[in-house]
GROMACS .gro file of C-alpha atoms in nm:
model
  397
    1MET     CA    1   9.476  12.659  24.784
    2SER     CA    2   9.622  12.343  24.594
    3VAL     CA    3   9.756  12.387  24.184
    4SER     CA    4   9.569  12.148  23.925
    5ASN     CA    5   9.807  12.041  23.669
    6THR     CA    6   9.516  12.028  23.430
    7GLY     CA    7   9.277  12.245  23.273
    8PRO     CA    8   9.204  12.436  22.942
    9PHE     CA    9   9.451  12.701  22.936
   10SER     CA   10   9.720  12.614  22.642
   11TRP     CA   11   9.979  12.471  22.890
   12GLY     CA   12   9.733  12.183  22.960
   13TYR     CA   13   9.899  11.972  22.611
   14CYS     CA   14  10.225  12.105  22.668
   15LEU     CA   15  10.212  12.014  23.030
   16ARG     CA   16  10.081  11.688  22.922
   17VAL     CA   17  10.399  11.610  22.709
   18LEU     CA   18  10.595  11.714  22.995
   19ALA     CA   19  10.416  11.471  23.232
   20LEU     CA   20  10.674  11.178  23.152
   21ALA     CA   21  10.951  11.213  23.425
   22LEU     CA   22  11.263  11.305  23.271
   23LEU     CA   23  11.532  11.080  23.397
   24PRO     CA   24  11.901  11.144  23.369
   25ILE     CA   25  12.068  10.944  23.129
   26THR     CA   26  12.470  10.823  23.025
   27SER     CA   27  12.632  11.145  22.867
   28VAL     CA   28  12.629  11.051  22.501
   29PHE     CA   29  12.884  11.154  22.249
   30ALA     CA   30  12.841  11.311  21.904
   31GLN     CA   31  12.919  11.116  21.575
   32SER     CA   32  13.188  11.304  21.460
   33GLY     CA   33  13.239  11.434  21.088
   34THR     CA   34  13.306  11.749  20.878
   35PRO     CA   35  13.049  12.069  20.856
   36VAL     CA   36  12.860  12.067  20.603
   37ALA     CA   37  12.782  12.421  20.401
   38ALA     CA   38  12.528  12.559  20.298
   39ARG     CA   39  12.380  12.632  19.961
   40THR     CA   40  12.321  12.974  20.016
   41SER     CA   41  12.561  13.277  19.863
   42ALA     CA   42  12.840  13.424  20.134
   43THR     CA   43  12.803  13.717  20.331
   44PRO     CA   44  13.069  13.896  20.538
   45THR     CA   45  13.119  13.772  20.863
   46GLN     CA   46  13.088  14.080  21.161
   47GLN     CA   47  13.321  14.117  21.354
   48ASN     CA   48  13.370  14.221  21.715
   49PRO     CA   49  12.964  14.273  21.699
   50SER     CA   50  12.895  14.578  21.969
   51PRO     CA   51  12.627  14.519  22.266
   52GLN     CA   52  12.407  14.789  22.062
   53GLN     CA   53  12.397  14.547  21.729
   54ALA     CA   54  12.238  14.252  21.945
   55ASN     CA   55  11.891  14.432  22.166
   56LYS     CA   56  11.870  14.193  22.387
   57ASP     CA   57  11.528  14.351  22.471
   58ALA     CA   58  11.381  14.179  22.195
   59ILE     CA   59  11.159  13.895  22.209
   60VAL     CA   60  11.052  13.623  22.017
   61VAL     CA   61  10.740  13.406  21.987
   62VAL     CA   62  10.810  13.017  21.798
   63LEU     CA   63  10.481  12.914  21.624
   64GLY     CA   64  10.479  12.553  21.604
   65TYR     CA   65  10.243  12.362  21.312
   66HIS     CA   66  10.221  12.015  21.190
   67ARG     CA   67   9.969  11.949  20.979
   68PHE     CA   68   9.723  12.148  20.734
   69GLU     CA   69   9.399  11.945  20.660
   70ASP     CA   70   9.063  12.047  20.548
   71ARG     CA   71   8.931  11.806  20.767
   72PRO     CA   72   9.143  11.809  21.035
   73ARG     CA   73   9.175  11.458  21.240
   74ASP     CA   74   9.330  11.545  21.565
   75MET     CA   75   9.462  11.806  21.765
   76LEU     CA   76   9.801  11.828  21.564
   77ALA     CA   77   9.624  11.955  21.266
   78ILE     CA   78   9.449  12.278  21.123
   79HIS     CA   79   9.251  12.388  20.877
   80PRO     CA   80   9.419  12.566  20.608
   81GLN     CA   81   9.187  12.864  20.618
   82ALA     CA   82   9.258  12.900  21.021
   83PHE     CA   83   9.606  12.895  20.897
   84ARG     CA   84   9.593  13.186  20.682
   85GLU     CA   85   9.353  13.380  20.931
   86GLN     CA   86   9.622  13.328  21.181
   87MET     CA   87   9.911  13.463  20.894
   88GLN     CA   88   9.683  13.761  20.800
   89THR     CA   89   9.696  13.879  21.197
   90LEU     CA   90  10.014  13.892  21.204
   91LYS     CA   91  10.019  14.087  20.894
   92ASN     CA   92   9.707  14.300  21.029
   93ARG     CA   93   9.892  14.412  21.366
   94GLY     CA   94  10.237  14.419  21.210
   95ILE     CA   95  10.422  14.155  21.358
   96PRO     CA   96  10.749  14.066  21.182
   97VAL     CA   97  10.834  13.684  21.132
   98ILE     CA   98  11.175  13.630  21.081
   99SER     CA   99  11.420  13.390  20.993
  100LEU     CA  100  11.574  13.086  21.224
  101LYS     CA  101  11.925  13.245  21.034
  102ASP     CA  102  11.828  13.586  21.178
  103PHE     CA  103  11.720  13.450  21.523
  104LEU     CA  104  12.011  13.230  21.602
  105SER     CA  105  12.268  13.580  21.492
  106TRP     CA  106  12.067  13.772  21.741
  107ARG     CA  107  12.074  13.500  22.020
  108LYS     CA  108  12.489  13.527  21.913
  109GLY     CA  109  12.509  13.881  21.958
  110GLU     CA  110  12.547  13.953  21.640
  111LYS     CA  111  12.235  14.101  21.471
  112ALA     CA  112  11.993  14.325  21.628
  113ILE     CA  113  11.599  14.199  21.516
  114PRO     CA  114  11.266  14.349  21.565
  115ALA     CA  115  11.182  14.430  21.943
  116ARG     CA  116  10.839  14.210  21.919
  117SER     CA  117  10.897  13.943  21.637
  118VAL     CA  118  10.741  13.552  21.546
  119LEU     CA  119  10.944  13.240  21.425
  120ILE     CA  120  10.713  13.002  21.245
  121THR     CA  121  10.831  12.629  21.270
  122ILE     CA  122  10.670  12.297  21.092
  123ASP     CA  123  10.745  11.972  21.232
  124ASP     CA  124  10.749  11.598  21.083
  125GLY     CA  125  10.775  11.696  20.740
  126TYR     CA  126  10.389  11.586  20.663
  127LEU     CA  127  10.291  11.677  20.253
  128SER     CA  128  10.029  11.930  20.389
  129GLY     CA  129  10.332  12.148  20.479
  130TYR     CA  130  10.455  12.140  20.102
  131ALA     CA  131  10.145  12.160  19.938
  132THR     CA  132   9.942  12.351  20.174
  133ALA     CA  133  10.150  12.551  20.412
  134TRP     CA  134  10.418  12.654  20.215
  135PRO     CA  135  10.219  12.810  19.936
  136ILE     CA  136   9.987  13.049  20.200
  137LEU     CA  137  10.339  13.125  20.368
  138LYS     CA  138  10.462  13.224  20.035
  139GLU     CA  139  10.156  13.464  19.971
  140PHE     CA  140  10.275  13.668  20.318
  141GLY     CA  141  10.643  13.625  20.198
  142TYR     CA  142  10.688  13.497  20.534
  143PRO     CA  143  11.012  13.271  20.596
  144PHE     CA  144  10.977  12.913  20.806
  145VAL     CA  145  11.130  12.578  20.926
  146MET     CA  146  11.067  12.240  20.854
  147TYR     CA  147  11.177  11.983  21.155
  148LEU     CA  148  11.227  11.682  21.008
  149TYR     CA  149  11.224  11.338  21.158
  150THR     CA  150  11.403  11.159  20.915
  151ASN     CA  151  11.277  10.794  20.927
  152TYR     CA  152  10.926  10.980  20.788
  153VAL     CA  153  11.079  11.101  20.534
  154ASN     CA  154  11.030  10.960  20.147
  155VAL     CA  155  10.838  10.730  20.268
  156GLY     CA  156  10.554  10.763  20.070
  157GLY     CA  157  10.202  10.813  20.223
  158LYS     CA  158  10.145  11.191  20.335
  159SER     CA  159  10.554  11.234  20.385
  160MET     CA  160  10.730  11.447  20.226
  161THR     CA  161  11.023  11.350  19.941
  162TRP     CA  162  11.399  11.460  19.934
  163ASP     CA  163  11.287  11.640  19.603
  164GLN     CA  164  11.044  11.831  19.744
  165LEU     CA  165  11.223  11.920  20.023
  166ARG     CA  166  11.519  12.057  19.818
  167GLU     CA  167  11.307  12.218  19.647
  168MET     CA  168  11.155  12.420  19.959
  169ARG     CA  169  11.566  12.455  20.013
  170ASP     CA  170  11.612  12.628  19.677
  171ALA     CA  171  11.326  12.893  19.797
  172GLY     CA  172  11.498  12.959  20.122
  173VAL     CA  173  11.304  12.758  20.374
  174GLU     CA  174  11.520  12.666  20.608
  175PHE     CA  175  11.541  12.332  20.834
  176GLY     CA  176  11.567  12.170  21.159
  177ASN     CA  177  11.609  11.797  21.308
  178HIS     CA  178  11.341  11.640  21.512
  179SER     CA  179  11.513  11.320  21.511
  180ALA     CA  180  11.532  10.966  21.364
  181SER     CA  181  11.221  10.864  21.483
  182HIS     CA  182  11.030  11.088  21.679
  183ASP     CA  183  11.016  10.894  21.986
  184ASN     CA  184  11.051  10.947  22.374
  185MET     CA  185  11.379  11.102  22.411
  186VAL     CA  186  11.449  10.975  22.782
  187HIS     CA  187  11.192  10.684  22.766
  188PRO     CA  188  11.176  10.533  22.431
  189LYS     CA  189  10.916  10.274  22.355
  190LYS     CA  190  11.102  10.159  22.018
  191LEU     CA  191  11.394  10.101  22.134
  192LYS     CA  192  11.270   9.746  22.237
  193GLY     CA  193  11.574   9.592  22.497
  194GLY     CA  194  11.847   9.745  22.252
  195ASN     CA  195  12.150   9.990  22.351
  196TYR     CA  196  12.001  10.305  22.503
  197GLN     CA  197  12.312  10.541  22.405
  198GLU     CA  198  12.357  10.400  22.037
  199TRP     CA  199  11.970  10.463  22.004
  200LEU     CA  200  11.995  10.800  22.126
  201LYS     CA  201  12.325  10.925  21.988
  202ASN     CA  202  12.153  10.796  21.644
  203GLU     CA  203  11.841  11.014  21.719
  204LEU     CA  204  12.048  11.318  21.745
  205PHE     CA  205  12.315  11.293  21.533
  206GLY     CA  206  12.269  10.999  21.278
  207SER     CA  207  11.986  11.158  21.190
  208LYS     CA  208  12.158  11.471  21.160
  209GLN     CA  209  12.420  11.353  20.907
  210ILE     CA  210  12.108  11.251  20.681
  211LEU     CA  211  11.969  11.600  20.695
  212GLU     CA  212  12.289  11.767  20.594
  213SER     CA  213  12.371  11.506  20.335
  214GLN     CA  214  12.080  11.519  20.166
  215LEU     CA  215  12.001  11.874  20.186
  216ASN     CA  216  12.366  11.998  20.170
  217VAL     CA  217  12.265  12.242  20.464
  218PRO     CA  218  12.384  12.315  20.849
  219ILE     CA  219  12.172  12.172  21.117
  220ASN     CA  220  12.255  12.279  21.427
  221THR     CA  221  11.900  12.333  21.595
  222PHE     CA  222  11.690  12.056  21.736
  223ALA     CA  223  11.276  12.030  21.819
  224PHE     CA  224  11.225  11.793  22.089
  225PRO     CA  225  10.986  11.507  22.016
  226TYR     CA  226  10.669  11.560  22.253
  227GLY     CA  227  10.903  11.819  22.389
  228ILE     CA  228  11.060  11.546  22.638
  229HIS     CA  229  11.418  11.582  22.697
  230ASN     CA  230  11.665  11.587  23.062
  231ALA     CA  231  11.947  11.821  23.117
  232GLN     CA  232  12.195  11.538  22.970
  233ILE     CA  233  12.046  11.554  22.623
  234ARG     CA  234  12.035  11.912  22.647
  235GLU     CA  235  12.404  11.959  22.752
  236ASP     CA  236  12.567  11.673  22.497
  237ALA     CA  237  12.339  11.803  22.200
  238LEU     CA  238  12.495  12.180  22.280
  239LYS     CA  239  12.823  12.061  22.331
  240ASN     CA  240  12.856  11.836  22.001
  241GLY     CA  241  12.650  12.102  21.725
  242TYR     CA  242  12.369  12.199  21.833
  243VAL     CA  243  12.315  12.582  21.907
  244ALA     CA  244  11.923  12.602  21.996
  245MET     CA  245  11.676  12.318  22.080
  246PHE     CA  246  11.357  12.382  22.120
  247THR     CA  247  11.043  12.265  22.382
  248VAL     CA  248  10.639  12.276  22.373
  249ASN     CA  249  10.666  12.561  22.671
  250PRO     CA  250  10.452  12.812  22.578
  251VAL     CA  251  10.669  13.108  22.683
  252PRO     CA  252  10.836  13.402  22.447
  253ILE     CA  253  11.199  13.360  22.398
  254ARG     CA  254  11.433  13.663  22.572
  255PHE     CA  255  11.800  13.664  22.465
  256SER     CA  256  11.855  13.542  22.825
  257SER     CA  257  11.668  13.168  22.760
  258PRO     CA  258  11.845  12.876  22.806
  259ALA     CA  259  11.997  12.778  22.454
  260GLY     CA  260  11.838  12.429  22.583
  261ALA     CA  261  11.486  12.473  22.618
  262LEU     CA  262  11.345  12.782  22.401
  263GLY     CA  263  10.978  12.773  22.427
  264ARG     CA  264  10.709  12.726  22.137
  265PHE     CA  265  10.356  12.770  22.151
  266ILE     CA  266  10.220  12.423  21.928
  267ILE     CA  267   9.911  12.552  21.752
  268SER     CA  268   9.610  12.261  21.725
  269SER     CA  269   9.271  12.238  21.601
  270THR     CA  270   9.158  12.123  21.970
  271HIS     CA  271   9.342  12.454  22.114
  272PRO     CA  272   9.241  12.741  21.919
  273ALA     CA  273   9.291  13.009  22.217
  274THR     CA  274   9.685  12.928  22.205
  275PHE     CA  275   9.733  13.121  21.904
  276LYS     CA  276   9.562  13.414  22.065
  277ASN     CA  277   9.755  13.360  22.412
  278ALA     CA  278  10.082  13.357  22.182
  279LEU     CA  279  10.031  13.691  22.054
  280ARG     CA  280   9.906  13.840  22.389
  281ALA     CA  281  10.213  13.678  22.587
  282LEU     CA  282  10.434  13.869  22.298
  283GLU     CA  283  10.228  14.200  22.335
  284GLY     CA  284  10.212  14.188  22.683
  285ALA     CA  285  10.578  14.179  22.718
  286ALA     CA  286  10.610  14.528  22.592
  287GLY     CA  287  10.471  14.630  22.878
  288GLY     CA  288  10.698  14.421  23.078
  289ILE     CA  289  10.461  14.271  23.327
  290ALA     CA  290  10.299  13.979  23.101
  291VAL     CA  291  10.598  13.754  23.042
  292HIS     CA  292  10.903  13.797  23.215
  293GLU     CA  293  11.207  13.545  23.275
  294ALA     CA  294  11.351  13.513  23.614
  295ARG     CA  295  11.678  13.683  23.656
  296THR     CA  296  11.871  13.726  23.977
  297SER     CA  297  11.906  14.119  23.876
  298SER     CA  298  11.553  14.148  23.827
  299PRO     CA  299  11.312  14.294  24.095
  300LEU     CA  300  11.003  14.198  23.903
  301ILE     CA  301  10.995  13.833  24.019
  302THR     CA  302  11.140  13.699  24.337
  303THR     CA  303  11.189  13.293  24.312
  304GLU     CA  304  11.332  13.047  24.539
  305PRO     CA  305  11.579  12.902  24.444
  306LYS     CA  306  11.723  13.188  24.268
  307ASN     CA  307  11.782  13.176  23.903
  308ASP     CA  308  12.113  13.047  23.888
  309GLU     CA  309  12.205  12.948  24.197
  310ASN     CA  310  12.401  12.644  24.300
  311ILE     CA  311  12.217  12.469  24.571
  312ASP     CA  312  12.306  12.115  24.750
  313ASN     CA  313  11.997  12.060  24.936
  314PRO     CA  314  11.866  11.767  24.758
  315LEU     CA  315  11.474  11.829  24.844
  316PRO     CA  316  11.439  12.229  24.834
  317GLU     CA  317  11.096  12.423  24.836
  318ILE     CA  318  11.035  12.609  24.495
  319LYS     CA  319  10.891  12.916  24.552
  320ALA     CA  320  10.765  13.229  24.360
  321ASP     CA  321  10.615  13.567  24.422
  322LEU     CA  322  10.355  13.641  24.181
  323ALA     CA  323  10.271  13.958  24.294
  324PRO     CA  324  10.419  14.157  24.006
  325PHE     CA  325  10.201  13.932  23.776
  326GLY     CA  326   9.886  14.153  23.908
  327ASN     CA  327   9.540  13.976  23.969
  328VAL     CA  328   9.659  13.633  23.920
  329GLN     CA  329   9.377  13.344  23.842
  330SER     CA  330   9.414  13.131  24.118
  331GLU     CA  331   9.306  12.795  23.891
  332SER     CA  332   9.520  12.864  23.627
  333VAL     CA  333   9.813  12.878  23.801
  334ARG     CA  334  10.056  12.562  23.629
  335LEU     CA  335  10.395  12.428  23.796
  336ALA     CA  336  10.612  12.218  23.605
  337ILE     CA  337  10.956  12.057  23.699
  338SER     CA  338  11.220  11.940  23.462
  339GLY     CA  339  11.304  11.597  23.620
  340PHE     CA  340  10.941  11.570  23.723
  341GLY     CA  341  10.699  11.702  23.491
  342PRO     CA  342  10.408  11.901  23.612
  343VAL     CA  343  10.328  11.917  23.977
  344SER     CA  344  10.072  12.022  24.234
  345ALA     CA  345  10.189  12.337  24.402
  346ASN     CA  346  10.029  12.561  24.649
  347TYR     CA  347   9.916  12.873  24.583
  348ASP     CA  348   9.838  13.171  24.830
  349PRO     CA  349   9.631  13.455  24.650
  350ALA     CA  350   9.584  13.646  24.936
  351THR     CA  351   9.972  13.681  24.942
  352LYS     CA  352  10.030  13.571  24.620
  353GLN     CA  353  10.294  13.340  24.715
  354LEU     CA  354  10.341  13.001  24.564
  355SER     CA  355  10.523  12.707  24.681
  356TYR     CA  356  10.614  12.365  24.613
  357LYS     CA  357  10.798  12.123  24.806
  358ILE     CA  358  11.039  11.872  24.615
  359THR     CA  359  10.909  11.525  24.714
  360ARG     CA  360  11.239  11.263  24.565
  361PRO     CA  361  11.537  11.364  24.583
  362LEU     CA  362  11.693  11.573  24.283
  363ARG     CA  363  11.924  11.377  24.037
  364GLU     CA  364  12.005  11.611  23.729
  365LYS     CA  365  12.262  11.881  23.811
  366LYS     CA  366  12.056  12.151  23.628
  367ILE     CA  367  11.712  12.249  23.734
  368THR     CA  368  11.458  12.416  23.473
  369VAL     CA  369  11.090  12.536  23.618
  370PHE     CA  370  10.855  12.633  23.433
  371LEU     CA  371  10.536  12.869  23.577
  372SER     CA  372  10.225  12.977  23.387
  373ALA     CA  373   9.893  13.135  23.474
  374LYS     CA  374   9.698  13.406  23.345
  375ASN     CA  375   9.600  13.757  23.503
  376GLU     CA  376   9.289  14.032  23.409
  377THR     CA  377   9.527  14.109  23.025
  378GLY     CA  378   9.614  13.690  22.952
  379PRO     CA  379   9.876  13.450  22.964
  380VAL     CA  380  10.118  13.540  23.220
  381GLY     CA  381  10.456  13.316  23.334
  382THR     CA  382  10.827  13.288  23.369
  383THR     CA  383  11.081  13.035  23.362
  384TRP     CA  384  11.405  13.018  23.583
  385THR     CA  385  11.685  12.752  23.624
  386PHE     CA  386  11.940  12.635  23.898
  387HIS     CA  387  12.193  12.441  24.009
  388TYR     CA  388  12.240  12.110  24.192
  389ASP     CA  389  12.532  12.017  24.355
  390PRO     CA  390  12.565  11.751  24.642
  391LYS     CA  391  12.915  11.843  24.703
  392LEU     CA  392  12.876  12.226  24.759
  393LYS     CA  393  12.952  12.331  25.112
  394THR     CA  394  12.690  12.544  25.265
  395THR     CA  395  12.569  12.672  25.607
  396PRO     CA  396  12.446  12.343  25.793
  397ARG     CA  397  12.061  12.393  25.817
   0.00000   0.00000   0.00000
């Protein structure tokens, strides 16, 4: 059967965002500058952490919010009571909420975190994050991260001020970068004939410097506006000061998940099931079947190309054996590929084999594949990456 790229599943929102084709760009270089020290008390640095310190089997689900409104006017808003109920659900189920600091320490192999935990993020810098969400989060004692785009700070209306952000900083709230203008980073609508490389440099690094200057904290994580990015953007950012970059791909994060494409479940008023799906994915991961990140060493799922495999074929066929996911609902299967967006793959429920033939030559060197579906227990999915090198010498086909 042919796999549709539309549907009610929570990937719908994310795949619509991914639908813009991601084209490669010329390398962007960061502005030089002196790192800014965080306004926090110094803590001893752990020397030579042992493998036991970082529990590499841990799973993190990232929840992404935007606005909190009594009358949600669009999909990116959520009613405050609904938000409170979600926080209460986390508490009732005993699901720990971790800080960005602990998340990054775990990713570096320096610290253990709970086996299953949640990281909460709030995007853009709307006033409701300060006036509505923050008081609720303080009641529960939950840490969270604000992802700000600098053009929207201190501009009046429903935006937050720098003084409000500093108040949050002094109370322990953490911050990340969400660009300068919140435009599509691959195909910007606001550029209007300007120099793309200079524009992108400002979006990634000019905004970073503004946040560090205004808040006097290091900014080393980034949330892509609309989730749109490509391999070159990721690589340049990670080489020049960023250690983690978040998408809108709704998959849990493992220790081995790529730093440049970490998943987030975007919570909205029009997709109330996304929160439930996030928790199902988190809890299902404990059983080793609901969500699994493909790796060449794992027998749980077989993919072609394999994870981290190098290929020289510009028109490969993408394949995955979904048998480990159990009784997958055929109509729920979704496939998206970096550089192509959502694609219509073929899925055979009898053999549980999924396939998609790339229709135009690969351009990017690093290709990430996102697969999502549902089985009888809830959402399932996987992510894997392979590498394209046209100069690679392989056996003739």
